[in-house]
């Protein structure tokens, strides 16, 4: 399956079992023979797939090397980017050369940011290996790193030159990370597609993984094509994230994974909408059923008042107004800007 994204850069997304082995051939359509490539990957993914990528690039006539960093969100910081710059400079990369991000969202965000800024921008290829990276972070061009003051505070928009999604990589992924990605898949269904939501709820997605990824990526494509720089519609992708981010922070990113927190956030938002008569009755229960199917939590003992208070820390808010993503029903969403003060009334419903 293939898709084309038309933003400031136009690029193809290939979704196919085993397609990572075609990276050399595909890159051959984009870059000159003999170009240099630095493959960036973390300490878990590199031993699993690094050699295959290197072999494919070399067979296609590229001069490729591997660069690895310690796996984990703790690595997503400027010092890692500096190490990547050093590698690119030592290898003498020019703007005719390229980077390859091989790994999850952490790898993609960092390799993308290094590519966005080294020599004021060189191309990069995304080969996402977690479900989250395959359906979300590898598409859309948001790249960046964390600061001690908060997540994703430094970054750039830089679209990839190509995205190769190989669903076979999910066979080595831990079940918790798979569920984490499923929370985002459920989110896509909630905001844009009843059909996708029903597929997730009623069918065995492991048997239809390419179709699942395709449908999710197609929604992301549509949204980022309309709002590449995140000033309007792209906000819909934050459904469940306002309360989700607050929960993640309240637990200092230790108790809940991102997907787990977002899942709980989606249920909270649906309940808020239902209590106001905006969201169709029964929606929260449908989301709960979908989350439970993928072993995701649906509630947390943190008092709702504290979660609401913690939304003040969200970088996406300006002043005393906050943008909430609400559902009319599964498959239909909208952005509602409300006064922060009015959030307090919701404590009772949550
Ligand atoms: P991650 O990259 O840390 O990967 C999760 C873990 O799985 C890591 O330990 C990794 O080594 C391991 N792993 C990856 N692929 C594997 C495989 N195939 N087999 C075995 N192990 C594998 O985390 P993630 O959940 O993929 O991504 C989270 C990051 O993505 C966050 O930093 C978040 O901010 C970012 N993100 C970015 C965007 C965007 O639009 N740019 C969107 C959503 C999330
Ligand atoms: Zn998310």
XYZ file of C-alpha atoms and ligand atoms in Angstrom:
395
model
C 0.000 0.000 0.000
C 1.197 3.514 -0.744
C 0.221 7.058 0.056
C 1.553 10.440 -1.018
C 1.664 13.387 1.375
C 1.520 16.831 -0.194
C 2.844 19.450 2.205
C 5.814 21.854 1.883
C 7.603 18.698 0.796
C 5.818 15.957 -1.159
C 6.731 12.425 -0.100
C 5.656 8.839 -0.402
C 4.706 6.506 2.396
C 5.045 2.804 1.718
C 3.287 0.319 4.004
C 4.362 -3.241 3.287
C 5.804 -6.241 5.076
C 9.556 -6.411 4.501
C 9.724 -3.004 2.810
C 12.673 -1.848 4.921
C 14.883 -3.990 2.683
C 13.892 -1.767 -0.233
C 15.335 1.374 1.388
C 18.387 1.387 -0.906
C 16.315 1.008 -4.051
C 13.806 3.652 -2.946
C 16.523 6.068 -1.869
C 18.054 5.542 -5.319
C 15.002 7.311 -6.765
C 15.696 10.343 -4.574
C 19.463 10.670 -4.118
C 22.536 10.511 -6.335
C 24.601 7.299 -6.479
C 27.476 7.459 -4.018
C 25.638 9.824 -1.644
C 26.412 9.372 2.038
C 23.823 8.160 4.514
C 23.967 8.076 8.311
C 21.478 5.604 9.795
C 20.401 6.753 13.261
C 18.916 4.189 15.612
C 18.703 3.400 19.327
C 20.510 0.682 21.265
C 17.518 -1.722 21.052
C 16.581 -1.289 17.408
C 20.027 -1.053 15.843
C 21.023 -4.675 16.693
C 17.648 -5.902 15.379
C 17.449 -4.115 12.025
C 20.541 -1.942 11.518
C 22.478 -4.402 9.368
C 19.572 -4.919 6.963
C 19.284 -1.190 6.346
C 23.027 -0.826 5.929
C 23.162 -3.737 3.456
C 20.281 -2.390 1.399
C 21.810 1.105 1.188
C 25.238 -0.239 0.308
C 23.855 -2.594 -2.336
C 22.260 0.455 -3.959
C 25.626 2.221 -4.070
C 25.305 4.542 -1.084
C 28.080 5.040 1.413
C 26.260 4.259 4.648
C 27.206 4.147 8.339
C 25.383 3.466 11.592
C 25.019 5.779 14.591
C 23.378 4.631 17.796
C 22.246 6.258 21.062
C 20.934 4.703 24.313
C 17.235 3.764 23.948
C 14.653 5.782 25.865
C 12.990 9.177 26.183
C 15.872 10.323 28.482
C 18.073 10.410 25.378
C 15.725 12.821 23.597
C 17.828 15.865 24.416
C 20.176 18.346 22.794
C 23.353 16.523 23.806
C 22.281 13.548 21.658
C 21.693 15.897 18.722
C 25.171 17.322 19.212
C 26.609 13.804 18.975
C 24.652 13.295 15.734
C 26.011 16.570 14.297
C 29.535 15.426 15.200
C 29.003 12.149 13.341
C 27.570 13.944 10.280
C 30.465 16.427 10.252
C 33.086 13.690 10.731
C 31.618 11.811 7.779
C 31.614 15.013 5.699
C 27.880 15.043 4.919
C 26.632 17.713 2.515
C 23.110 18.753 1.554
C 23.169 16.048 -1.153
C 23.460 13.394 1.541
C 20.801 12.127 3.918
C 19.924 10.652 7.317
C 17.799 7.588 8.003
C 15.735 7.411 11.214
C 15.353 3.732 12.130
C 13.294 3.286 15.305
C 10.413 4.597 17.382
C 9.208 8.145 17.891
C 12.251 9.124 19.938
C 14.590 8.194 17.083
C 12.370 9.801 14.440
C 11.967 13.058 16.357
C 15.713 13.342 16.997
C 17.047 12.231 13.606
C 14.432 14.523 12.042
C 15.581 17.455 14.157
C 19.248 16.773 13.373
C 18.294 16.643 9.665
C 16.272 19.866 9.967
C 19.202 21.773 11.420
C 22.488 20.255 10.204
C 23.735 22.521 7.372
C 20.356 24.323 7.800
C 18.561 21.242 6.588
C 19.376 17.954 4.874
C 16.884 15.252 3.766
C 15.923 12.287 5.918
C 14.059 9.005 5.553
C 11.767 7.630 8.255
C 11.716 3.886 8.942
C 9.417 3.753 11.992
C 9.503 0.565 14.069
C 6.912 1.130 16.835
C 3.166 1.212 16.135
C 3.064 4.768 17.513
C 5.796 5.906 15.147
C 4.203 4.072 12.201
C 0.746 5.607 12.588
C 1.677 8.941 14.091
C 5.116 10.452 14.616
C 6.823 9.453 11.326
C 4.286 11.408 9.268
C 3.730 15.149 9.440
C 7.188 16.603 9.915
C 7.201 17.501 13.617
C 10.717 16.940 14.925
C 12.413 17.947 18.139
C 13.820 17.226 21.564
C 12.876 17.660 25.223
C 14.329 20.172 27.662
C 14.609 19.649 31.430
C 11.710 22.163 31.590
C 9.370 20.080 29.475
C 8.805 17.694 26.588
C 9.183 18.691 22.929
C 10.037 22.293 23.799
C 12.634 22.640 21.033
C 11.967 21.561 17.483
C 11.339 22.260 13.841
C 8.916 21.333 11.106
C 10.871 19.222 8.621
C 9.066 16.770 6.371
C 10.760 13.455 5.580
C 11.766 12.617 1.996
C 10.261 9.134 2.281
C 8.549 6.954 4.915
C 8.936 3.165 4.853
C 6.560 1.385 7.223
C 7.370 -2.283 7.676
C 4.687 -3.888 9.892
C 6.945 -6.931 10.427
C 9.004 -4.861 12.867
C 6.055 -4.973 15.276
C 6.806 -8.673 15.929
C 9.742 -7.682 18.161
C 7.913 -4.847 19.939
C 6.797 -5.393 23.556
C 3.017 -5.763 24.083
C 2.926 -2.586 26.217
C 4.317 -0.495 23.370
C 1.898 -2.125 20.955
C -1.031 -1.154 23.209
C 0.439 2.331 23.496
C 0.156 2.730 19.735
C -3.362 1.284 19.755
C -4.492 4.176 21.984
C -3.527 6.555 19.148
C -5.286 4.306 16.601
C -8.460 4.493 18.737
C -7.982 8.285 18.795
C -7.952 8.436 14.966
C -11.197 6.454 14.889
C -12.765 8.775 17.476
C -11.884 11.989 15.668
C -12.408 11.009 12.029
C -13.680 7.533 11.249
C -16.489 5.445 12.704
C -15.436 2.691 10.291
C -11.894 2.574 11.678
C -13.221 2.637 15.241
C -15.536 -0.313 14.510
C -12.695 -2.255 12.934
C -10.559 -1.695 16.055
C -13.416 -2.626 18.377
C -14.790 -5.644 16.531
C -12.000 -7.213 14.514
C -8.632 -8.801 15.224
C -6.338 -5.986 14.109
C -3.250 -8.202 14.226
C -4.697 -9.961 11.157
C -5.261 -6.644 9.397
C -2.288 -4.652 10.550
C -1.430 -3.129 7.165
C -4.995 -1.931 6.734
C -5.039 -0.511 10.270
C -1.803 1.407 9.675
C -2.990 2.601 6.265
C -6.268 3.972 7.628
C -4.546 5.773 10.524
C -1.802 7.248 8.336
C -4.364 8.340 5.766
C -6.174 10.340 8.470
C -2.914 11.882 9.643
C -2.048 12.705 6.007
C -5.364 14.434 5.450
C -5.057 16.501 8.621
C -1.434 17.604 8.109
C -2.048 18.439 4.455
C -4.733 20.875 5.561
C -2.778 22.287 8.494
C 0.936 21.511 8.194
C 2.043 24.070 10.771
C -0.477 23.245 13.490
C -2.599 26.373 13.622
C -6.049 24.819 13.289
C -7.323 21.408 12.264
C -4.172 19.583 13.350
C -5.306 20.291 16.902
C -7.910 17.528 16.473
C -5.041 15.056 16.781
C -4.801 16.184 20.385
C -8.084 14.513 21.338
C -7.525 13.001 24.790
C -4.157 14.703 25.063
C -5.121 17.712 27.218
C -5.997 15.519 30.191
C -3.560 12.826 29.039
C -0.546 15.131 29.165
C -1.697 16.443 32.547
C -1.858 12.892 33.919
C 1.548 11.964 32.505
C 3.074 15.019 34.182
C 1.321 14.503 37.515
C 3.000 11.098 37.680
C 6.298 12.531 36.446
C 6.055 10.293 33.317
C 6.577 7.219 35.503
C 3.237 5.531 36.196
C 1.435 5.905 32.875
C 2.758 5.541 29.352
C 1.700 8.175 26.817
C -0.941 5.934 25.227
C -2.328 4.869 28.606
C -2.679 8.502 29.697
C -4.249 9.524 26.362
C -6.749 6.662 26.627
C -7.891 7.871 30.053
C -7.950 11.443 28.678
C -10.234 10.383 25.819
C -12.705 8.791 28.230
C -12.655 11.937 30.408
C -13.295 14.171 27.386
C -16.147 11.992 26.139
C -17.730 12.076 29.606
C -17.426 15.871 29.699
C -19.079 16.097 26.280
C -21.856 13.721 27.264
C -22.588 15.672 30.462
C -22.966 18.873 28.429
C -25.183 17.185 25.849
C -22.562 17.818 23.143
C -21.415 14.223 22.750
C -23.813 11.393 21.898
C -24.737 9.352 24.985
C -22.840 6.051 25.197
C -19.713 7.350 23.452
C -17.522 7.140 26.572
C -18.585 3.514 27.059
C -17.653 2.662 23.488
C -14.200 4.181 23.991
C -13.845 2.241 27.249
C -14.680 -1.009 25.421
C -12.056 -0.302 22.736
C -9.383 0.563 25.315
C -10.135 -2.542 27.385
C -9.775 -4.739 24.309
C -6.153 -3.591 24.007
C -5.404 -3.837 27.736
C -5.356 -0.082 28.212
C -6.556 1.545 31.456
C -9.788 3.568 31.274
C -9.571 5.543 34.516
C -7.125 6.635 37.164
C -7.386 7.411 40.864
C -5.928 10.916 40.434
C -8.636 13.419 41.531
C -10.207 15.157 38.501
C -9.607 18.574 40.110
C -5.862 17.983 40.114
C -5.896 16.788 36.504
C -7.781 19.927 35.451
C -5.373 22.119 37.418
C -2.417 20.437 35.725
C -3.738 21.307 32.245
C -2.410 24.813 32.945
C 1.076 23.422 32.252
C 0.145 22.481 28.669
C 2.233 24.398 26.117
C -0.698 24.400 23.683
C -2.730 26.771 25.843
C -2.645 30.508 25.649
C -3.614 32.734 28.581
C -6.824 31.851 30.361
C -8.283 30.056 27.362
C -7.832 26.397 26.584
C -8.584 24.474 23.386
C -10.522 21.304 24.028
C -11.135 18.634 21.427
C -14.637 17.264 21.766
C -16.588 14.569 19.942
C -20.099 14.909 18.541
C -20.019 11.155 18.215
C -17.424 8.541 17.301
C -15.891 9.722 14.010
C -16.803 13.398 14.371
C -14.749 15.910 16.347
C -14.302 19.652 16.742
C -12.148 22.163 18.599
C -13.798 24.239 21.297
C -11.994 27.120 22.933
C -13.222 27.603 26.489
C -12.283 29.706 29.466
C -10.037 27.831 31.823
C -12.342 28.767 34.706
C -15.216 26.845 33.134
C -13.170 23.642 33.270
C -13.619 23.581 37.030
C -17.350 22.859 36.584
C -16.389 19.607 34.966
C -14.829 18.237 38.142
C -18.233 16.939 39.168
C -18.743 14.824 36.054
C -15.345 13.192 36.027
P 10.570 4.988 21.535
O 11.143 5.495 20.281
O 11.336 5.243 22.786
O 10.334 3.420 21.386
C 9.811 2.698 22.466
C 10.733 1.539 22.868
O 10.600 0.485 21.928
C 12.207 1.893 22.920
O 12.786 1.217 24.000
C 12.735 1.318 21.613
O 14.100 0.981 21.682
C 11.887 0.105 21.432
N 11.639 -0.332 20.062
C 11.317 0.447 19.004
N 11.018 -0.308 17.947
C 11.177 -1.595 18.332
C 10.998 -2.830 17.677
N 10.547 -2.925 16.438
N 11.291 -3.958 18.373
C 11.708 -3.891 19.654
N 11.859 -2.747 20.334
C 11.593 -1.615 19.669
O 9.103 5.556 21.790
P 7.781 5.674 20.893
O 6.680 5.267 21.801
O 7.928 5.015 19.569
O 7.716 7.237 20.600
C 7.522 8.176 21.632
C 8.095 9.492 21.207
O 7.423 9.934 20.040
C 7.935 10.590 22.235
O 9.171 11.235 22.418
C 6.924 11.538 21.622
O 7.129 12.875 21.996
C 7.161 11.322 20.159
N 6.009 11.653 19.296
C 6.222 12.479 18.238
C 5.180 12.809 17.393
C 5.438 13.682 16.200
O 4.480 14.073 15.509
N 6.667 13.978 15.896
C 3.895 12.291 17.615
C 3.713 11.440 18.695
C 4.777 11.125 19.528
Zn -0.093 11.147 21.352
